[in-house]
Coordinates of C-alpha atoms and ligand atoms in Angstrom, one line a residue:
M1 CA 78.7 93.9 87.2
T2 CA 75.3 96.1 87.0
S3 CA 73.8 95.8 83.4
V4 CA 73.0 99.2 82.9
S5 CA 69.4 99.2 82.1
R6 CA 67.7 100.3 85.5
R7 CA 66.6 104.5 85.7
P8 CA 69.6 106.3 84.3
R9 CA 70.3 109.0 87.7
R10 CA 73.5 110.3 85.9
L11 CA 74.8 109.9 82.3
R12 CA 78.6 109.5 81.1
V13 CA 80.4 108.6 78.4
C14 CA 82.1 106.2 77.8
P15 CA 85.9 107.2 77.7
E16 CA 87.2 103.9 75.6
C17 CA 84.4 104.0 72.8
E18 CA 82.2 107.3 73.0
L19 CA 78.9 105.4 73.9
V20 CA 76.7 107.3 76.5
V21 CA 75.7 105.5 79.4
G22 CA 73.1 106.5 82.1
L23 CA 74.9 105.2 85.3
P24 CA 72.1 102.6 88.1
R25 CA 72.2 102.8 90.9
L26 CA 74.9 101.5 92.3
R27 CA 74.7 98.9 96.0
P28 CA 78.3 99.0 97.6
G29 CA 80.7 96.6 96.2
E30 CA 78.4 96.8 92.3
G31 CA 79.8 98.1 89.8
A32 CA 78.4 99.5 85.9
E33 CA 80.3 98.9 82.4
C34 CA 80.2 100.2 78.9
P35 CA 77.1 97.8 77.0
R36 CA 78.9 98.5 74.3
C37 CA 82.2 97.6 74.7
R38 CA 82.5 96.2 78.7
H39 CA 84.8 99.2 79.6
T40 CA 84.5 99.4 83.8
L41 CA 83.0 102.8 84.1
V42 CA 82.2 102.7 87.9
R43 CA 83.5 100.4 90.7
R44 CA 81.3 101.1 94.1
V45 CA 84.1 100.5 96.9
P46 CA 82.4 99.6 100.7
D47 CA 83.6 103.1 102.8
S48 CA 85.9 103.9 100.3
V49 CA 86.3 107.6 102.2
Q50 CA 87.4 105.1 105.5
Q51 CA 89.4 102.2 103.2
V52 CA 91.6 104.1 101.4
L53 CA 92.7 106.9 104.3
A54 CA 93.6 103.8 106.3
Y55 CA 95.8 102.0 103.4
A56 CA 97.5 105.2 102.3
S57 CA 98.6 106.4 106.0
A58 CA 99.8 102.8 106.5
A59 CA 101.6 102.9 103.5
L60 CA 103.2 105.9 103.6
L61 CA 104.6 104.5 107.0
M62 CA 105.4 101.1 106.3
L63 CA 107.8 103.6 103.2
L64 CA 109.0 105.7 105.9
F65 CA 110.1 102.5 107.8
A66 CA 111.8 101.3 104.3
L67 CA 113.8 103.7 104.1
P68 CA 116.4 103.6 107.0
F69 CA 117.0 99.9 106.9
T70 CA 119.0 97.6 105.2
F71 CA 117.9 96.4 101.8
A72 CA 119.4 94.0 101.3
S73 CA 123.1 92.5 102.1
F74 CA 125.6 90.3 99.9
E75 CA 128.6 88.9 101.2
I76 CA 131.2 87.1 99.3
Q77 CA 134.9 85.6 100.6
G78 CA 134.7 87.8 102.9
V79 CA 133.4 91.0 101.9
Q80 CA 130.5 92.4 102.2
Q81 CA 127.9 94.8 101.6
Q82 CA 124.7 96.1 102.0
I83 CA 122.5 98.8 100.9
A84 CA 119.2 100.9 101.4
V85 CA 116.8 100.9 99.5
A86 CA 117.6 104.5 98.0
E87 CA 121.1 103.7 97.3
T88 CA 119.7 101.6 93.9
A89 CA 119.1 105.4 92.3
S90 CA 122.3 107.1 94.5
M91 CA 124.5 104.2 93.1
L92 CA 123.3 104.6 89.3
F93 CA 123.8 108.4 90.0
Y94 CA 127.6 108.0 91.1
D95 CA 127.9 106.0 88.4
S96 CA 127.6 108.4 86.1
E97 CA 123.4 107.4 85.0
L98 CA 121.5 110.1 85.9
L99 CA 119.0 110.1 84.1
L100 CA 118.2 106.3 85.2
A101 CA 118.7 107.6 88.1
L102 CA 116.3 109.3 88.5
V103 CA 113.5 106.6 86.9
V104 CA 114.6 104.5 89.4
V105 CA 114.4 107.4 92.4
L106 CA 110.4 108.5 91.2
A107 CA 109.3 105.1 89.6
I108 CA 109.8 102.8 92.9
L109 CA 110.1 106.3 95.9
V110 CA 109.0 109.5 94.9
F111 CA 105.8 109.4 92.4
P112 CA 104.7 106.5 95.3
A113 CA 105.1 108.7 98.5
L114 CA 103.1 112.1 96.4
F115 CA 100.4 109.7 95.3
L116 CA 99.9 108.6 99.0
A117 CA 100.5 112.1 100.5
G118 CA 98.0 113.6 98.0
V119 CA 95.4 111.1 98.1
S120 CA 95.6 110.8 102.2
F121 CA 95.9 114.6 102.1
I122 CA 92.2 114.2 99.0
Y123 CA 90.6 112.3 101.4
M124 CA 91.6 113.5 104.8
K125 CA 89.6 116.8 103.1
I126 CA 86.7 115.2 101.5
A127 CA 86.0 113.0 105.4
F128 CA 85.9 117.3 107.1
R129 CA 84.1 118.3 103.7
E130 CA 86.1 121.2 103.0
V131 CA 86.6 120.5 99.6
N132 CA 87.5 123.3 97.2
A133 CA 88.6 124.0 93.8
W134 CA 92.6 123.4 94.6
H135 CA 91.9 119.8 96.3
R136 CA 90.0 119.0 92.6
S137 CA 93.6 119.8 90.6
L138 CA 95.9 118.7 93.6
A139 CA 93.6 114.7 93.2
R140 CA 93.4 115.4 89.4
L141 CA 97.6 115.7 89.6
V142 CA 97.8 113.4 91.7
M143 CA 95.3 110.5 89.1
R144 CA 97.5 111.2 86.8
L145 CA 100.8 110.0 88.3
H146 CA 98.9 106.5 89.0
P147 CA 100.8 104.2 86.0
W148 CA 104.3 105.6 86.7
M149 CA 104.4 104.3 90.4
M150 CA 106.4 101.4 89.6
A151 CA 107.3 100.1 93.8
D152 CA 105.5 96.4 92.3
V153 CA 107.5 96.1 89.6
F154 CA 110.8 96.4 91.5
L155 CA 109.7 94.4 93.9
I156 CA 109.8 91.2 90.8
G157 CA 113.3 92.8 89.6
V158 CA 114.6 92.2 93.7
L159 CA 113.4 89.1 92.9
V160 CA 115.2 88.4 89.9
S161 CA 118.2 89.6 90.7
M162 CA 118.7 87.2 93.7
S163 CA 119.1 84.7 91.8
K164 CA 121.1 86.3 89.3
V165 CA 123.5 86.0 92.2
A166 CA 122.0 83.3 94.8
S167 CA 124.5 80.7 93.3
M168 CA 127.9 82.8 93.2
A169 CA 127.0 85.0 96.5
D170 CA 125.7 85.6 100.0
I171 CA 122.5 87.1 99.4
A172 CA 120.4 88.2 102.1
F173 CA 117.5 90.9 102.9
G174 CA 117.4 93.6 105.6
P175 CA 114.5 94.4 107.1
S176 CA 113.6 97.1 105.0
F177 CA 113.2 95.2 102.2
W178 CA 110.4 93.0 104.4
A179 CA 108.9 96.8 105.1
F180 CA 108.7 97.7 101.4
C181 CA 107.1 94.8 100.3
I182 CA 103.8 95.5 102.7
F183 CA 104.8 98.8 101.4
V184 CA 103.7 98.2 97.9
G185 CA 100.5 95.3 99.3
L186 CA 99.0 98.7 101.5
L187 CA 99.6 100.9 97.8
L188 CA 98.3 98.7 95.3
K189 CA 95.6 98.0 98.7
T190 CA 95.3 101.9 98.3
V191 CA 95.1 102.5 94.5
T192 CA 92.1 99.8 94.5
S193 CA 89.6 101.2 97.5
I194 CA 89.3 104.2 95.0
D195 CA 86.3 104.7 94.5
S196 CA 86.5 107.9 90.9
D197 CA 82.7 108.6 90.5
R198 CA 82.3 109.2 94.4
L199 CA 85.8 110.9 94.4
W200 CA 85.0 113.2 91.6
F201 CA 81.4 114.0 92.9
A202 CA 82.3 114.5 96.8
L203 CA 85.0 117.2 95.3
A204 CA 83.1 118.2 92.5
G205 CA 79.3 117.3 92.5
E206 CA 77.1 116.4 89.4
P207 CA 77.5 119.8 87.0
S208 CA 74.1 120.4 85.4
L209 CA 74.6 118.1 82.3
P210 CA 74.2 119.3 78.3
A211 CA 70.9 119.5 76.8
H212 CA 68.9 117.1 75.4
L213 CA 71.8 114.3 76.2
Q214 CA 70.4 110.2 75.6
A215 CA 71.9 107.5 76.4
G216 CA 72.7 104.6 74.0
V217 CA 73.9 107.0 71.1
N218 CA 77.0 107.4 70.7
A219 CA 78.2 111.3 72.2
G220 CA 79.8 112.9 68.4
E221 CA 76.8 111.9 67.0
Q222 CA 74.9 114.0 69.7
G223 CA 77.7 117.1 69.8
I224 CA 79.0 116.4 72.9
T225 CA 82.5 114.6 74.1
G226 CA 83.5 113.3 77.3
C227 CA 85.9 114.0 79.8
E228 CA 88.9 111.4 79.4
L229 CA 89.6 111.5 83.3
C230 CA 85.9 111.8 85.5
T231 CA 84.1 110.5 82.4
F232 CA 81.6 113.2 82.5
P233 CA 80.3 114.8 79.0
I234 CA 80.7 117.7 77.8
P235 CA 80.1 119.6 75.0
A236 CA 82.5 119.3 71.9
A237 CA 82.4 123.1 71.0
G238 CA 83.3 125.9 72.9
Q239 CA 84.0 124.0 76.1
D240 CA 87.5 123.4 76.7
K241 CA 87.4 121.5 80.1
C242 CA 85.6 119.2 81.9
P243 CA 82.8 121.4 84.2
R244 CA 83.6 118.7 86.9
C245 CA 86.4 117.8 87.3
G246 CA 88.5 120.4 85.3
E247 CA 90.7 118.3 82.8
H248 CA 90.7 120.0 79.2
T249 CA 89.0 118.3 77.0
R250 CA 90.0 116.6 73.4
L251 CA 88.2 115.5 71.0
P252 CA 88.7 112.3 69.1
A253 CA 90.7 112.9 66.0
T254 CA 93.0 110.6 63.8
A255 CA 95.7 113.8 63.8
T256 CA 96.5 111.9 67.9
L257 CA 97.9 108.8 65.8
E258 CA 100.6 111.0 64.1
R259 CA 102.4 111.4 67.4
T260 CA 101.9 107.3 68.4
W261 CA 103.2 106.8 65.3
A262 CA 106.4 109.1 65.8
L263 CA 106.9 107.5 69.5
L264 CA 106.5 104.0 67.8
L265 CA 109.5 104.5 65.5
T266 CA 111.0 106.3 68.3
G267 CA 111.0 103.3 71.1
A268 CA 111.4 100.6 67.4
V269 CA 114.8 102.4 66.2
L270 CA 116.0 103.2 70.2
Y271 CA 115.4 98.8 70.8
V272 CA 117.4 97.8 68.9
P273 CA 121.2 99.5 71.0
A274 CA 119.2 98.1 73.7
M275 CA 119.5 95.0 71.9
V276 CA 122.3 94.8 70.8
L277 CA 124.5 97.1 73.9
P278 CA 125.4 95.1 76.6
I279 CA 122.9 96.7 80.0
M280 CA 125.2 95.7 82.3
N281 CA 128.8 94.8 83.5
T282 CA 130.1 92.3 85.7
V283 CA 133.0 91.6 87.0
S284 CA 134.0 88.4 88.3
F285 CA 137.5 87.9 89.7
G286 CA 139.0 90.4 88.2
A287 CA 137.7 89.5 84.5
T288 CA 134.7 91.9 83.3
T289 CA 132.2 90.3 80.8
P290 CA 129.4 92.5 79.8
Q291 CA 126.5 91.0 79.0
T292 CA 123.3 91.9 76.5
I293 CA 119.7 91.0 77.5
I294 CA 119.7 88.1 75.5
G295 CA 123.3 87.3 77.6
G296 CA 121.9 87.5 80.6
I297 CA 118.7 85.5 80.0
L298 CA 120.3 82.6 78.4
H299 CA 123.2 83.2 81.1
L300 CA 120.1 82.3 83.6
A301 CA 118.8 79.6 81.7
E302 CA 121.8 77.9 81.7
T303 CA 122.5 78.0 85.3
G304 CA 118.7 76.4 85.8
S305 CA 117.2 79.4 86.9
L306 CA 114.9 78.8 83.9
P307 CA 111.9 80.4 85.2
I308 CA 113.3 84.0 85.9
A309 CA 114.7 83.3 82.3
V310 CA 111.2 82.8 81.2
I311 CA 110.0 86.4 83.0
I312 CA 112.6 88.6 81.9
F313 CA 112.3 86.9 78.2
V314 CA 108.9 88.0 78.2
A315 CA 109.3 91.5 80.3
S316 CA 112.0 92.4 77.9
I317 CA 111.6 90.8 74.3
V318 CA 108.0 89.4 73.9
I319 CA 106.2 93.2 75.6
P320 CA 108.4 95.4 73.9
I321 CA 108.1 94.2 70.6
A322 CA 104.3 93.0 70.7
K323 CA 103.4 96.7 72.3
L324 CA 105.1 98.1 69.2
L325 CA 103.7 96.0 66.7
A326 CA 100.1 95.8 68.4
L327 CA 100.7 99.4 68.7
G328 CA 101.6 99.9 65.3
W329 CA 98.4 97.6 64.3
L330 CA 95.8 99.7 66.7
C331 CA 97.3 102.9 65.1
W332 CA 96.9 101.6 61.0
V333 CA 93.4 100.1 62.1
A334 CA 91.8 103.5 63.3
R335 CA 92.4 105.4 59.8
R336 CA 90.4 102.4 58.3
A337 CA 86.6 101.6 58.1
Q338 CA 86.7 97.8 58.7
T339 CA 84.7 94.9 58.8
L340 CA 86.5 93.5 61.7
K341 CA 84.0 93.7 65.4
P342 CA 86.9 95.9 67.3
G343 CA 86.4 93.9 70.4
I344 CA 89.4 92.3 69.9
Q345 CA 91.4 95.7 69.3
I346 CA 90.1 97.2 72.1
R347 CA 91.1 94.1 74.4
L348 CA 94.6 94.4 72.4
Y349 CA 94.5 97.8 73.5
R350 CA 94.0 97.7 77.0
I351 CA 96.6 94.3 77.5
T352 CA 99.3 96.9 75.5
H353 CA 97.8 99.5 77.9
F354 CA 98.1 97.2 80.9
I355 CA 101.2 94.8 81.0
G356 CA 104.2 97.5 78.8
R357 CA 105.6 99.1 82.7
W358 CA 106.5 95.2 83.6
S359 CA 108.9 95.6 81.2
M360 CA 111.4 98.1 84.2
I361 CA 112.1 94.4 85.5
D362 CA 115.5 94.1 83.6
V363 CA 116.2 98.0 84.0
F364 CA 115.5 97.7 88.2
V365 CA 117.8 94.2 88.2
V366 CA 120.0 96.7 86.5
A367 CA 119.8 99.6 89.0
I368 CA 119.9 96.7 92.3
L369 CA 122.8 94.4 90.8
A370 CA 125.4 97.8 90.5
A371 CA 124.1 99.0 93.8
L372 CA 124.5 95.8 95.5
I373 CA 127.6 94.3 94.2
Q374 CA 130.6 96.2 94.6
A375 CA 133.7 93.8 96.1
G376 CA 136.5 95.0 94.4
V377 CA 137.6 93.2 91.5
L378 CA 136.8 89.4 92.8
M379 CA 132.8 90.5 91.8
S380 CA 131.4 94.1 90.8
V381 CA 128.8 94.9 88.1
S382 CA 128.2 98.6 86.6
P383 CA 125.9 99.5 84.2
G384 CA 126.1 98.8 80.5
P385 CA 125.5 101.5 77.8
G386 CA 122.4 99.5 76.4
I387 CA 120.3 100.2 80.0
L388 CA 119.1 103.9 79.0
P389 CA 118.0 103.3 75.9
F390 CA 116.2 100.1 77.0
A391 CA 114.3 101.9 80.0
A392 CA 113.8 104.6 76.9
V393 CA 112.0 102.0 75.1
V394 CA 109.5 100.8 77.8
I395 CA 108.8 104.5 78.9
I396 CA 108.1 106.2 74.9
T397 CA 106.1 102.8 74.8
M398 CA 103.7 103.4 77.6
I399 CA 103.2 107.4 76.3
A400 CA 102.7 105.7 72.7
A401 CA 100.0 103.3 74.4
M402 CA 98.3 106.5 76.5
Q403 CA 98.3 108.7 73.4
F404 CA 96.6 106.5 71.1
D405 CA 92.6 106.9 71.3
A406 CA 91.0 103.5 71.6
R407 CA 88.0 105.6 70.7
L408 CA 88.7 105.7 67.7
L409 CA 88.5 102.6 66.9
W410 CA 84.6 102.7 67.2
M411 CA 84.4 105.8 64.8
A412 CA 86.5 103.3 61.4
E413 CA 83.6 100.8 62.7
K414 CA 80.5 103.1 62.2
Q415 CA 82.6 104.4 59.4
S416 CA 82.6 100.7 57.9
T417 CA 78.9 100.1 58.6
A418 CA 77.6 103.5 57.5
T419 CA 79.8 102.2 53.7
A420 CA 78.5 99.4 53.9
E421 CA 74.4 100.3 54.0
Q422 CA 75.1 103.1 51.2
G423 CA 76.0 99.7 49.1
Ligands
ZN501 ZN1 82.2 101.8 75.6
ZN502 ZN1 86.0 115.3 84.0

C-alpha cells in the first residue's frame, strides 16, 4: 500500500470514516488506503480492462458448460439418480419451497451470469471508447449484485453434502461439476481484476471537485459527503446524486441505526424456528428422520466427519449469532460518545460484512441433498420447515450489515473527543 503523502491528484472521501483523502499517483499493482481507518480506497490492477474481459468471458463460457451435463450422481442398491446443477433449485420448486428455489437459482446462477454479462458488456464498451450515461447506470446495478453472488459458497455446500452421504451411498461428480469449479475460480478472478476507480473514471471521467475541499479533514466538517459507491466528494446539501457515478447520496444519520436494529430483531426472532425446526427430513429404508441444524452437526461429528461438523458449526451457529451480537453492539456504540478508539469496531464491522454469506452453506446442502438423494424408501431427502427461516436469517443479517453506516462510529469518536476537550 502506498501512503497518501505524495502530491494528491484527486480527492476522495473514505466511505468508512468520511476522511477526505488525496489519491497519490499510483503505478500498476499499487494501492492506496485511508490513513485513518486503513480502508482500501483504490487498487490499481495492471491491464484491468483486458484482464476483466478475458476472465469474465471465460467464466461465462464455463457457466454455459456447467449447465447441461451431469453435476453429481448418486447410487444406492442399484437405484441411480443424476442431477444437473440447476436441479438443485428446480427440485426445491417441486417440493413447494418456491422462495428457497428462487434464492438458490439467483445466488448461484442468475446473479453471477448477469454480473459477468454486465461486466463484459461495460468493459467492451470501455475498450472501444463507446461509453454513455446508460452504461454508468448499468455499472451501478452490476456492482450492487456483487455481494449476492454465492457460487463459491455453493461449492463448499457441495463438498459438505457429499461427505454427509458418502458413507451411505455411492457419490460421483460429473463433467458439469468440474466446469462449475473452473467457473467459480474465473468468477473470483473477474471480481479481483476490477479496478473500480479506473472503471468510474472510464465511464464518467473526473467531474470538478467542490470548492475549497481539503485533504486530511473530515468531509462532514467541510459540508461534504462521499459517494458510497465511487467515493467522489459531493456537497452535503442540494445534491442528491453523485456527479460521477449517479448513485444516490446517503448522509451519515443515526436514524439509519433504527433500520439496522429492526432487521437484527427480525433476524434474532427467525433464528429460533431456524434452530428448533428440522431443516431436512431423511428417509432411510422406510424410516423418516427429521434433522435440525444442531442434530446434523452432532450426526456428522458422531459419524467421524469432524472437520465438516466444525465447518457447519461455525457457518450455521457461530457466524449468525456472532453477527447479531456484533451488529447489535456496533449500533449501540455508534449512538454514544465513547472513549474506545473505533479501530476495533471497524475491524469487527468488516469481518461481519465479509463472513455473513458463508452461513448459506447449510441452505445449499439441503438444496443439493434434496435434489440428489431421491431413491424412494431406500433413501431420500426433502427440505424441512426450518430451512426457510434459516435462509431468511442469513439474508436479513446480510442486509443489516449493509445498512449499518460505519461512518457513525467515527462521528461518535469525534463527539467523545469534543466532550473530553470541553471537560
Ligand atoms: Zn477511512
Ligand atoms: Zn459516485
